[in-house]
Amino acid sequence: MLRLTRSRLVAARSAISPLAAVSRNSKGLSAGIQYSRRYASSKQAKTGKDDLPSFKKLIMIGIVGTAIFVKTVGSLDKNKHKTSFSEAEYQQVVNGLKRRVALFQPGEIDMQLTTIDNIKDAKAKMTNEDPAAKFIDPKDVVEEHRTNPDDRYKALLDNIYAVFGKDYVHNLPEGLLVNLLVQYVKDNVNQGDKVVIVDFPRNLKDASIFESEVAVASKITVPKSESESDVCKYFDTVDKVVLV
């Protein structure tokens, strides 16, 4: 009887052991799943947090952007209030300018040029000119800027005058003479006028810039002694030269 009881007890324990093992394994698996979920959730939250810019980063971006804006505005204001130019500064401005539309389109005015160096001789040799024609001497235009104490080009022109004397008008930085003529024509010439500019152009560069920014010349009067000059040959290609 005792042996039978022990046999049944051993059998019962054997039957219980697999169930206990399964139970233990189930608990371990459940714990592992819960841990994995917590880890994944924690990692996801951390990743999401890292993907977003921190408050400090946003502040730094704002500060840098503001600094750049302030510096740019300051630079613009500095240029805006500038009242005079050195020769180097003027050249930088000229190089940075975009090509402008001419003040007058073909047919709006009669723009004539002559390399005769003064108005008196030009009027004497250009006998067929309209008495109402406006004669302009670039030397007078430039001198007006040099002697104006409030003119932005005064300091630059004074420096050039100190080196070259009365001939300083023919030694201006490239483009400056045309720039001053543009301003003069804009202020003193109207549509329908007949204009003669004496002692101009002195070179092909000035001729090209002038026609691009002021008006296309209808003709140019040149002394016969200058018939082989580059300026004369340039305008002769479009049949605009009158030799006197």
Short mmCIF file of C-alpha atoms in Angstrom, two decimals:
data_model
loop_
_atom_site.label_atom_id
_atom_site.label_comp_id
_atom_site.label_asym_id
_atom_site.label_seq_id
_atom_site.Cartn_x
_atom_site.Cartn_y
_atom_site.Cartn_z
CA MET A 1 0.00 0.00 0.00
CA LEU A 2 2.83 2.39 0.86
CA ARG A 3 4.71 1.45 -2.29
CA LEU A 4 1.65 2.20 -4.38
CA THR A 5 1.25 5.58 -2.74
CA ARG A 6 4.88 6.48 -3.39
CA SER A 7 4.57 5.41 -7.00
CA ARG A 8 1.51 7.59 -7.47
CA LEU A 9 3.28 10.52 -5.79
CA VAL A 10 6.29 10.22 -8.12
CA ALA A 11 3.98 10.04 -11.11
CA ALA A 12 2.07 13.08 -9.95
CA ARG A 13 5.28 15.06 -9.49
CA SER A 14 6.43 14.04 -12.93
CA ALA A 15 3.16 15.26 -14.39
CA ILE A 16 3.35 18.55 -12.53
CA SER A 17 7.00 19.33 -13.48
CA PRO A 18 6.37 20.05 -17.25
CA LEU A 19 3.44 22.33 -16.39
CA ALA A 20 5.61 24.22 -13.92
CA ALA A 21 8.34 24.58 -16.48
CA VAL A 22 5.89 25.89 -19.04
CA SER A 23 4.53 28.32 -16.47
CA ARG A 24 8.00 29.54 -15.63
CA ASN A 25 8.88 29.92 -19.30
CA SER A 26 5.65 31.82 -19.93
CA LYS A 27 6.44 34.22 -17.12
CA GLY A 28 9.96 34.74 -18.46
CA LEU A 29 8.66 35.32 -21.98
CA SER A 30 6.04 37.76 -20.71
CA ALA A 31 8.67 39.66 -18.77
CA GLY A 32 10.92 39.73 -21.85
CA ILE A 33 8.12 41.10 -24.04
CA GLN A 34 7.29 43.77 -21.50
CA TYR A 35 10.96 44.78 -21.29
CA SER A 36 11.25 44.94 -25.08
CA ARG A 37 8.17 47.15 -25.26
CA ARG A 38 9.52 49.48 -22.61
CA TYR A 39 12.91 49.65 -24.40
CA ALA A 40 11.33 50.31 -27.78
CA SER A 41 9.05 52.97 -26.32
CA SER A 42 11.98 54.63 -24.57
CA LYS A 43 14.12 54.54 -27.71
CA GLN A 44 11.32 55.94 -29.85
CA ALA A 45 10.74 58.80 -27.43
CA LYS A 46 14.44 59.55 -27.32
CA THR A 47 14.76 59.47 -31.10
CA GLY A 48 11.80 61.80 -31.52
CA LYS A 49 13.30 64.18 -29.00
CA ASP A 50 16.64 64.20 -30.80
CA ASP A 51 14.98 64.84 -34.17
CA LEU A 52 13.47 68.10 -32.94
CA PRO A 53 15.78 71.16 -32.61
CA SER A 54 16.37 72.09 -29.03
CA PHE A 55 15.20 75.41 -27.63
CA LYS A 56 18.84 76.52 -27.32
CA LYS A 57 19.46 75.75 -30.99
CA LEU A 58 16.47 77.82 -32.03
CA ILE A 59 17.72 80.73 -29.92
CA MET A 60 21.20 80.52 -31.50
CA ILE A 61 19.75 80.44 -35.03
CA GLY A 62 17.68 83.51 -34.24
CA ILE A 63 20.68 85.39 -32.86
CA VAL A 64 22.87 84.59 -35.88
CA GLY A 65 20.12 85.56 -38.33
CA THR A 66 19.53 88.85 -36.55
CA ALA A 67 23.25 89.65 -36.54
CA ILE A 68 23.51 89.07 -40.31
CA PHE A 69 20.47 91.26 -40.95
CA VAL A 70 21.79 94.10 -38.80
CA LYS A 71 25.18 93.96 -40.51
CA THR A 72 23.58 94.07 -43.96
CA VAL A 73 21.37 97.03 -43.08
CA GLY A 74 24.36 98.85 -41.60
CA SER A 75 26.29 98.33 -44.81
CA LEU A 76 23.43 99.69 -46.90
CA ASP A 77 23.05 102.72 -44.65
CA LYS A 78 26.76 103.41 -44.86
CA ASN A 79 26.64 103.48 -48.65
CA LYS A 80 23.41 105.45 -48.64
CA HIS A 81 24.86 108.36 -46.68
CA LYS A 82 28.19 108.44 -48.52
CA THR A 83 28.78 111.93 -49.91
CA SER A 84 32.18 111.57 -51.60
CA PHE A 85 34.28 108.98 -53.42
CA SER A 86 37.95 108.20 -53.75
CA GLU A 87 39.14 107.09 -57.20
CA ALA A 88 39.27 103.43 -56.13
CA GLU A 89 35.78 103.61 -54.60
CA TYR A 90 34.40 105.28 -57.72
CA GLN A 91 35.84 102.53 -59.91
CA GLN A 92 34.20 99.89 -57.71
CA VAL A 93 30.85 101.62 -58.12
CA VAL A 94 31.28 101.81 -61.91
CA ASN A 95 32.26 98.15 -62.14
CA GLY A 96 29.24 97.15 -60.09
CA LEU A 97 26.65 99.08 -62.07
CA LYS A 98 24.35 97.28 -64.43
CA ARG A 99 24.00 98.70 -67.92
CA ARG A 100 21.35 101.41 -67.92
CA VAL A 101 18.77 102.24 -70.56
CA ALA A 102 19.73 105.29 -72.65
CA LEU A 103 18.16 108.58 -71.56
CA PHE A 104 16.89 109.25 -75.09
CA GLN A 105 15.87 106.75 -77.72
CA PRO A 106 16.75 107.31 -81.42
CA GLY A 107 14.67 110.14 -82.87
CA GLU A 108 13.84 111.79 -79.55
CA ILE A 109 16.73 114.28 -79.77
CA ASP A 110 19.39 115.22 -82.33
CA MET A 111 22.62 114.38 -80.51
CA GLN A 112 25.79 115.47 -82.32
CA LEU A 113 29.41 115.15 -81.24
CA THR A 114 32.62 116.84 -82.32
CA THR A 115 36.25 116.42 -81.36
CA ILE A 116 36.82 120.16 -81.90
CA ASP A 117 37.98 121.18 -78.44
CA ASN A 118 35.94 124.34 -77.77
CA ILE A 119 32.51 125.79 -78.45
CA LYS A 120 33.71 128.92 -80.31
CA ASP A 121 35.69 126.99 -82.93
CA ALA A 122 32.98 124.37 -83.21
CA LYS A 123 30.35 126.99 -84.04
CA ALA A 124 32.68 128.57 -86.60
CA LYS A 125 33.41 125.32 -88.41
CA MET A 126 29.96 123.78 -88.15
CA THR A 127 28.40 126.51 -90.28
CA ASN A 128 25.17 124.65 -90.99
CA GLU A 129 24.24 124.20 -87.36
CA ASP A 130 20.87 125.32 -86.05
CA PRO A 131 21.29 128.58 -84.04
CA ALA A 132 19.05 127.06 -81.38
CA ALA A 133 21.37 124.09 -80.88
CA LYS A 134 22.67 123.62 -77.34
CA PHE A 135 26.45 123.40 -77.18
CA ILE A 136 27.98 121.57 -74.24
CA ASP A 137 31.65 121.61 -73.28
CA PRO A 138 32.54 118.68 -70.99
CA LYS A 139 35.28 120.79 -69.39
CA ASP A 140 32.66 123.22 -68.10
CA VAL A 141 30.51 120.36 -66.78
CA VAL A 142 33.40 118.76 -64.88
CA GLU A 143 34.67 122.07 -63.52
CA GLU A 144 31.22 122.85 -62.16
CA HIS A 145 31.38 119.65 -60.10
CA ARG A 146 34.94 120.36 -58.92
CA THR A 147 34.15 123.87 -57.71
CA ASN A 148 30.94 122.90 -55.92
CA PRO A 149 31.88 122.46 -52.22
CA ASP A 150 28.96 120.09 -51.64
CA ASP A 151 29.56 117.88 -54.68
CA ARG A 152 30.36 114.24 -53.97
CA TYR A 153 33.04 114.20 -56.68
CA LYS A 154 34.83 117.35 -55.51
CA ALA A 155 37.55 115.59 -53.48
CA LEU A 156 38.30 113.16 -56.30
CA LEU A 157 38.40 115.89 -58.94
CA ASP A 158 40.60 118.11 -56.76
CA ASN A 159 43.12 115.28 -56.41
CA ILE A 160 43.25 114.75 -60.17
CA TYR A 161 43.49 118.50 -60.78
CA ALA A 162 46.45 118.71 -58.38
CA VAL A 163 48.32 116.18 -60.53
CA PHE A 164 47.35 117.18 -64.09
CA GLY A 165 46.39 120.84 -63.79
CA LYS A 166 44.01 122.30 -66.39
CA ASP A 167 44.27 119.13 -68.48
CA TYR A 168 42.75 117.08 -65.65
CA VAL A 169 39.47 116.60 -67.56
CA HIS A 170 41.30 114.36 -70.02
CA ASN A 171 42.72 112.23 -67.21
CA LEU A 172 39.59 111.22 -65.31
CA PRO A 173 38.94 107.62 -64.21
CA GLU A 174 37.29 105.53 -66.90
CA GLY A 175 33.60 106.29 -67.19
CA LEU A 176 33.54 109.34 -64.89
CA LEU A 177 33.32 111.92 -67.68
CA VAL A 178 30.38 110.09 -69.26
CA ASN A 179 28.72 109.77 -65.86
CA LEU A 180 28.89 113.53 -65.31
CA LEU A 181 27.62 114.19 -68.84
CA VAL A 182 24.71 111.83 -68.25
CA GLN A 183 23.67 113.87 -65.21
CA TYR A 184 24.06 117.17 -67.05
CA VAL A 185 22.06 116.05 -70.08
CA LYS A 186 19.37 114.62 -67.82
CA ASP A 187 18.99 117.99 -66.04
CA ASN A 188 19.34 120.34 -69.02
CA VAL A 189 18.20 118.63 -72.22
CA ASN A 190 14.62 117.96 -73.27
CA GLN A 191 13.07 115.73 -75.88
CA GLY A 192 13.21 117.42 -79.30
CA ASP A 193 16.36 119.44 -78.53
CA LYS A 194 19.38 119.62 -80.81
CA VAL A 195 22.60 119.16 -78.85
CA VAL A 196 26.28 119.40 -79.79
CA ILE A 197 28.93 118.15 -77.34
CA VAL A 198 32.40 119.47 -78.14
CA ASP A 199 35.78 117.87 -77.39
CA PHE A 200 34.08 114.49 -77.14
CA PRO A 201 34.58 111.58 -77.32
CA ARG A 202 38.28 111.25 -76.59
CA ASN A 203 38.34 107.46 -76.95
CA LEU A 204 36.24 104.52 -78.13
CA LYS A 205 35.32 103.48 -74.60
CA ASP A 206 33.67 106.82 -73.84
CA ALA A 207 31.94 106.77 -77.22
CA SER A 208 30.45 103.35 -76.56
CA ILE A 209 29.32 104.14 -73.00
CA PHE A 210 27.84 107.48 -74.06
CA GLU A 211 25.69 105.98 -76.81
CA SER A 212 24.53 103.24 -74.45
CA GLU A 213 23.57 105.57 -71.61
CA VAL A 214 22.71 108.96 -73.16
CA ALA A 215 21.75 108.81 -76.84
CA VAL A 216 22.99 107.52 -80.17
CA ALA A 217 24.90 110.22 -82.03
CA SER A 218 23.40 111.36 -85.34
CA LYS A 219 26.80 112.55 -86.59
CA ILE A 220 30.28 113.53 -85.45
CA THR A 221 32.32 116.43 -86.81
CA VAL A 222 36.06 115.72 -86.92
CA PRO A 223 38.98 117.93 -88.06
CA LYS A 224 40.71 116.49 -91.13
CA SER A 225 43.90 116.22 -89.10
CA GLU A 226 42.19 113.54 -86.98
CA SER A 227 40.78 111.48 -89.85
CA GLU A 228 42.97 108.49 -88.95
CA SER A 229 42.03 108.45 -85.27
CA ASP A 230 40.26 105.45 -83.79
CA VAL A 231 37.23 107.56 -82.93
CA CYS A 232 36.90 108.80 -86.51
CA LYS A 233 37.26 105.29 -87.94
CA TYR A 234 34.72 103.96 -85.43
CA PHE A 235 31.98 106.40 -86.50
CA ASP A 236 32.98 106.19 -90.16
CA THR A 237 31.86 102.55 -90.20
CA VAL A 238 28.27 103.77 -89.72
CA ASP A 239 28.70 106.75 -92.07
CA LYS A 240 28.34 109.45 -89.40
CA VAL A 241 31.61 111.35 -89.88
CA VAL A 242 31.81 114.91 -91.21
CA LEU A 243 35.39 116.10 -91.85
CA VAL A 244 36.12 119.84 -91.57
#
